[in-house]
mmCIF file of C-alpha atoms and ligand atoms in Angstrom:
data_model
loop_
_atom_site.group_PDB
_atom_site.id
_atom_site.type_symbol
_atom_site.label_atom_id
_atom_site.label_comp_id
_atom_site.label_asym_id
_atom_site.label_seq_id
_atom_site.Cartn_x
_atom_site.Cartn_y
_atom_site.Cartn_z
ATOM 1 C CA UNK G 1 0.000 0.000 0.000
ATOM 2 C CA UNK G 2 1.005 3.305 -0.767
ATOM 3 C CA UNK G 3 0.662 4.701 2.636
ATOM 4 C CA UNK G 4 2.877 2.174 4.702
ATOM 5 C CA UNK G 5 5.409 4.573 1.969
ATOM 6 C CA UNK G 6 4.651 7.629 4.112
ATOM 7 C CA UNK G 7 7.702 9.392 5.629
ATOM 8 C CA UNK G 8 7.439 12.491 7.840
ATOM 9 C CA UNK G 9 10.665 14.263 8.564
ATOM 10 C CA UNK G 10 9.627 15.814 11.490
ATOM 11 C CA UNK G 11 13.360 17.004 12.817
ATOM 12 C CA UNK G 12 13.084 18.927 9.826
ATOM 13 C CA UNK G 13 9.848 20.272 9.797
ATOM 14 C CA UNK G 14 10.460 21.508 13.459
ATOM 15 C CA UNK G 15 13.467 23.092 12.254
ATOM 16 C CA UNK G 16 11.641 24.947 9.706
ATOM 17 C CA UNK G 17 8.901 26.179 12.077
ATOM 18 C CA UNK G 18 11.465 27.692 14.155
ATOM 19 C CA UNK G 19 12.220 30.056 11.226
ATOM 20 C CA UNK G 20 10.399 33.272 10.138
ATOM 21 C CA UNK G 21 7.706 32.700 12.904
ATOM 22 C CA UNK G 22 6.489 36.045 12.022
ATOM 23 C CA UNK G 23 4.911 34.026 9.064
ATOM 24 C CA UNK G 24 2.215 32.853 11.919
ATOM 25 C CA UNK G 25 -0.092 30.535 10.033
ATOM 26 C CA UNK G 26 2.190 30.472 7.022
ATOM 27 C CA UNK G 27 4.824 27.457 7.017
ATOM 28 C CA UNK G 28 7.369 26.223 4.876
ATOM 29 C CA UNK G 29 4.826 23.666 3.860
ATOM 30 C CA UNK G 30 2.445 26.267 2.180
ATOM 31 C CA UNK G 31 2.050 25.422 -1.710
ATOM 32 C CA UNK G 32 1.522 28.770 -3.039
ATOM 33 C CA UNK G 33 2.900 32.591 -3.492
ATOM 34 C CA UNK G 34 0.570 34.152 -0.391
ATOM 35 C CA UNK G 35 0.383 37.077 -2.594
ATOM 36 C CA UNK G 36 -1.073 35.997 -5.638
ATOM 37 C CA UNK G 37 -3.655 34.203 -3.188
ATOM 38 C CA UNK G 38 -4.279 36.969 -1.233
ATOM 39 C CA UNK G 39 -4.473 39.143 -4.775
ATOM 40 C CA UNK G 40 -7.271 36.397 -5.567
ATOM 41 C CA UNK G 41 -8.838 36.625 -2.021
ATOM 42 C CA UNK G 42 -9.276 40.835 -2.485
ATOM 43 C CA UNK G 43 -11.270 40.106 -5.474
ATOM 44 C CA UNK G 44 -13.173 37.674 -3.413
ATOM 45 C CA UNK G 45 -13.583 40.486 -1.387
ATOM 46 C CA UNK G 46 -14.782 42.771 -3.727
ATOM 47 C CA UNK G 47 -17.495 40.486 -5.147
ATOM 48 C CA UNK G 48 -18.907 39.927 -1.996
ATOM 49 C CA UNK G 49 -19.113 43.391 -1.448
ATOM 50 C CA UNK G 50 -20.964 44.149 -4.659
ATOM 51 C CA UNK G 51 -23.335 41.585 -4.300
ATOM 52 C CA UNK G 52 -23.904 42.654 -0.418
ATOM 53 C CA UNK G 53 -24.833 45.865 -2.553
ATOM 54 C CA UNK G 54 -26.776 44.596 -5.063
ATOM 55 C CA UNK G 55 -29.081 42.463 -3.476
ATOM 56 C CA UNK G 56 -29.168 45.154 -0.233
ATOM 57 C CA UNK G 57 -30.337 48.146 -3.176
ATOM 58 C CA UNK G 58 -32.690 45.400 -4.694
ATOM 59 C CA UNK G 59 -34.223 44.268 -1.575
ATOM 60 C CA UNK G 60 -35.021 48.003 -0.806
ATOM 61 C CA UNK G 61 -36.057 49.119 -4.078
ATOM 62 C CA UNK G 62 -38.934 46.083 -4.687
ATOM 63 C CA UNK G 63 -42.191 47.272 -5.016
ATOM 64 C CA UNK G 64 -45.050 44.647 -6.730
ATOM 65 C CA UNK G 65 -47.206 42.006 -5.954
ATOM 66 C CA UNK G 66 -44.481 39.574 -4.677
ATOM 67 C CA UNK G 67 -42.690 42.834 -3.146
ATOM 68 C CA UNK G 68 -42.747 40.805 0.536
ATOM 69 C CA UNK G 69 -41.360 37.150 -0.711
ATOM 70 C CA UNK G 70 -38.313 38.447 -2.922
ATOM 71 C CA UNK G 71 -37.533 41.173 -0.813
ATOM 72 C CA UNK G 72 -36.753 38.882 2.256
ATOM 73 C CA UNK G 73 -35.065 36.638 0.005
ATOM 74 C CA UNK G 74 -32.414 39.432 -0.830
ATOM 75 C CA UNK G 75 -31.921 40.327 2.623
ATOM 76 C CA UNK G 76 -31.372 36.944 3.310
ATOM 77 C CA UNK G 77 -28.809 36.536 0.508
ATOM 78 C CA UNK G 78 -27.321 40.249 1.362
ATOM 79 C CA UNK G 79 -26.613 38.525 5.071
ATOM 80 C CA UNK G 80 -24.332 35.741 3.524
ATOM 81 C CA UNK G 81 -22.608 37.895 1.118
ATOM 82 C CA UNK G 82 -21.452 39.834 3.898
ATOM 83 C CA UNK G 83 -20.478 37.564 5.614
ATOM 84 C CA UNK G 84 -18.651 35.700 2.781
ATOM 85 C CA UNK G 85 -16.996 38.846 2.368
ATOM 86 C CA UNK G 86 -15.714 38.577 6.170
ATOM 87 C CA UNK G 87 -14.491 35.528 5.769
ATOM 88 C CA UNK G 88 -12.131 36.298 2.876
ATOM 89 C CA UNK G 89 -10.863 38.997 4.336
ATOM 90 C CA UNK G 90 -10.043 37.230 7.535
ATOM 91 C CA UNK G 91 -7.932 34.152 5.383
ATOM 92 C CA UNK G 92 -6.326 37.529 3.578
ATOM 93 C CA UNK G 93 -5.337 38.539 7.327
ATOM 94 C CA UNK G 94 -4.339 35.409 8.147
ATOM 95 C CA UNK G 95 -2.061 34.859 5.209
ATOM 96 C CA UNK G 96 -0.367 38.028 6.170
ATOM 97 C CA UNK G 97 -2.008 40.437 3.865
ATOM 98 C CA UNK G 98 -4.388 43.570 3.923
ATOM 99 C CA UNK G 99 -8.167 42.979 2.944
ATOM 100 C CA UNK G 100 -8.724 45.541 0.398
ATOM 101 C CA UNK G 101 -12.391 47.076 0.534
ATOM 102 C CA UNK G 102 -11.658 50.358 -1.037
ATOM 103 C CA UNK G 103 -14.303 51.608 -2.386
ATOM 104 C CA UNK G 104 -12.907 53.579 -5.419
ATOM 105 C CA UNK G 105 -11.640 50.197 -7.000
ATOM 106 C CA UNK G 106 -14.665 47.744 -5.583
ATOM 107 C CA UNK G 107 -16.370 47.641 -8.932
ATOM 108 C CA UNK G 108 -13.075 46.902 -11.135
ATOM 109 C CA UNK G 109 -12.040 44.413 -8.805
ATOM 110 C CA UNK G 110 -15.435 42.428 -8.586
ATOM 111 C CA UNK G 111 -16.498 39.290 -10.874
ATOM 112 C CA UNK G 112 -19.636 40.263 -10.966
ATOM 113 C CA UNK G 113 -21.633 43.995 -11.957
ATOM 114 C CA UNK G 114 -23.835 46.372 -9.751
ATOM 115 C CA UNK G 115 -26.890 46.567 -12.041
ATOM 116 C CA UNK G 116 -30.379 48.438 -10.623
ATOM 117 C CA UNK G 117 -33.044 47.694 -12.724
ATOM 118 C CA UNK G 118 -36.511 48.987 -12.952
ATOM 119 C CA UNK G 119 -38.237 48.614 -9.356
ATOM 120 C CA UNK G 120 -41.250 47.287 -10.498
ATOM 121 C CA UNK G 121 -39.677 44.339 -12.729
ATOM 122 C CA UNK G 122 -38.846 42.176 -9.964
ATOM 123 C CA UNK G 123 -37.963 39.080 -13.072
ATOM 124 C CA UNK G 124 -35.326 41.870 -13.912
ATOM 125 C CA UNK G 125 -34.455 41.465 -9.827
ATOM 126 C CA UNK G 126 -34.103 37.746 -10.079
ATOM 127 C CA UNK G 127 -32.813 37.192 -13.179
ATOM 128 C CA UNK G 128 -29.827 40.150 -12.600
ATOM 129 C CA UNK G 129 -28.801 38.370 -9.251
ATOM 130 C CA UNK G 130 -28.915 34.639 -11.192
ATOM 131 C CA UNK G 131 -26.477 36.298 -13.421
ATOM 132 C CA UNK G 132 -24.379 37.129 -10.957
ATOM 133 C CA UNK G 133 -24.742 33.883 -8.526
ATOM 134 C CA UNK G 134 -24.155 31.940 -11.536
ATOM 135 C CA UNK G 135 -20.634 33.779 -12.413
ATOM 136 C CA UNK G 136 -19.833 33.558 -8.984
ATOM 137 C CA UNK G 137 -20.095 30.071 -8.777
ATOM 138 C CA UNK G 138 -18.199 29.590 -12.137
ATOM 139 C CA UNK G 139 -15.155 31.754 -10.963
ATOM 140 C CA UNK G 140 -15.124 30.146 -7.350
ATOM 141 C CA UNK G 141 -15.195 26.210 -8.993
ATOM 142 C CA UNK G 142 -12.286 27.638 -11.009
ATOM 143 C CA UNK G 143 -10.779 29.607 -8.090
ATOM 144 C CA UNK G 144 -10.787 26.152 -5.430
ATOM 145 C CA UNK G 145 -9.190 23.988 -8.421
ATOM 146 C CA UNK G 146 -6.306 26.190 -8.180
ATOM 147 C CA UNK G 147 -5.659 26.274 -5.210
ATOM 148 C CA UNK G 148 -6.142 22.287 -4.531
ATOM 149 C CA UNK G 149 -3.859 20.408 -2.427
ATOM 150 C CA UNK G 150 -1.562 23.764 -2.197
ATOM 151 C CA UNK G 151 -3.880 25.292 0.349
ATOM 152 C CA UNK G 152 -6.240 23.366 1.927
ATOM 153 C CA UNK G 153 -7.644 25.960 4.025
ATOM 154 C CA UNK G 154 -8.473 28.204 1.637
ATOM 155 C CA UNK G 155 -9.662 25.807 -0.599
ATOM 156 C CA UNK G 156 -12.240 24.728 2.295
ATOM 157 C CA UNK G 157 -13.129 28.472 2.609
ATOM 158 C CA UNK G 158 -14.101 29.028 -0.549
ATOM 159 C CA UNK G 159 -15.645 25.785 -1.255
ATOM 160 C CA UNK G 160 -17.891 26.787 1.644
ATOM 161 C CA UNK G 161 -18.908 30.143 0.284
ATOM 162 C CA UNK G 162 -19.546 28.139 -3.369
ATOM 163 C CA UNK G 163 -22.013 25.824 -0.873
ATOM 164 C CA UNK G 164 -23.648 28.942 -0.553
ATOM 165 C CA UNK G 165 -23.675 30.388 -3.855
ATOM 166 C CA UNK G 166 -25.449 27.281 -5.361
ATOM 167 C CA UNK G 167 -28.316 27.729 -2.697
ATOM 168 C CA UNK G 168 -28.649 30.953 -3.564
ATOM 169 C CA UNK G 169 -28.861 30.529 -7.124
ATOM 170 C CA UNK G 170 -31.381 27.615 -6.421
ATOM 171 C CA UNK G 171 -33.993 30.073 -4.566
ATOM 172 C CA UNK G 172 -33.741 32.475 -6.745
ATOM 173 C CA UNK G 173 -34.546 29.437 -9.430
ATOM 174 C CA UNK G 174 -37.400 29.037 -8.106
ATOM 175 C CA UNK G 175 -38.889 32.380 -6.927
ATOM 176 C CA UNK G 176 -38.131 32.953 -11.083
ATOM 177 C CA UNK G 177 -40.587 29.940 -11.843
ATOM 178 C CA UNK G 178 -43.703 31.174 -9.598
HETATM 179 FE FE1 LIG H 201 -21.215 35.316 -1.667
HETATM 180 FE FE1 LIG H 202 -24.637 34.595 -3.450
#
């Protein structure tokens, strides 16, 4: 079996944690150039932000027959995206970097666009924020496949938020075919 094969030099790997323990979480062991992921994580950042936004501006805006049902539904979402946005920004900490929520450069920086439409087409509502849940979801699958075995954590992080994206774009699914 492959795994009676498994070695751990672990006079080694002590060694190596002894050095640059400013690096806190981040060990000889980590499989990737912290800045590009942390360059990846600030977009992450920004997305999340501009969803948070969209769906908080939608969810205020809804007037209509179904005003009550899809309005709570994007307060819901806005919640998550928030908090998604948190969580990146925490992993960018942790990896020794600064979360970048300016707001001049939000917009460039996010996957995904601010769009308002009319307030009384609450289709154009739904279908705007499919859009974007469905990009989102595209660019995070591609997003945790890079990062695969080279940083598990972060991996797990945004695998999480994807968890999240699919739900979303599932209830907005089906608040489009009422
Ligand atoms: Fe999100
Ligand atoms: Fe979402």
């Amino acid at each position: 079996m492959a795994g009676d094969d498994f070695v751990i030099d672990v006079s080694r790997i002590r060694d190596e944690a002894r050095q640059k323990m400013a690096d806190g979480a981040v060990t000889s062991t980590y499989g990737l150039d912290t800045g590009k992921v942390i360059a990846v994580l600030n977009d992450v950042v920004a997305t999340e932000v501009v969803c948070w936004l969209r769906y908080t501006r939608h969810a205020i805006s809804a007037t209509g027959i179904d005003r009550a049902q899809v309005a709570a539904e994007f307060t819901e979402h806005a919640a998550e995206e928030m908090q998604h946005a948190l969580r990146a920004a925490e992993r960018i900490a942790q990896l020794g970097g600064e979360p970048d929520f300016d707001p001049a450069t939000l917009a460039q920086r996010a996957h995904t666009d601010y769009t308002t439409p009319d307030e009384k087409d609450l289709k154009a509502m739904l279908e705007h924020n499919l859009l974007a849940e469905r990009i989102v979801i595209s660019t995070y699958q591609e997003i945790a496949r890079w990062l695969g075995d080279h940083d598990p954590t972060t991996r797990r992080l945004i695998e999480s938020i994807l968890e999240e994206e699919e739900e979303h774009a599932d209830d907005l699914t089906d608040l489009l075919a009422v």
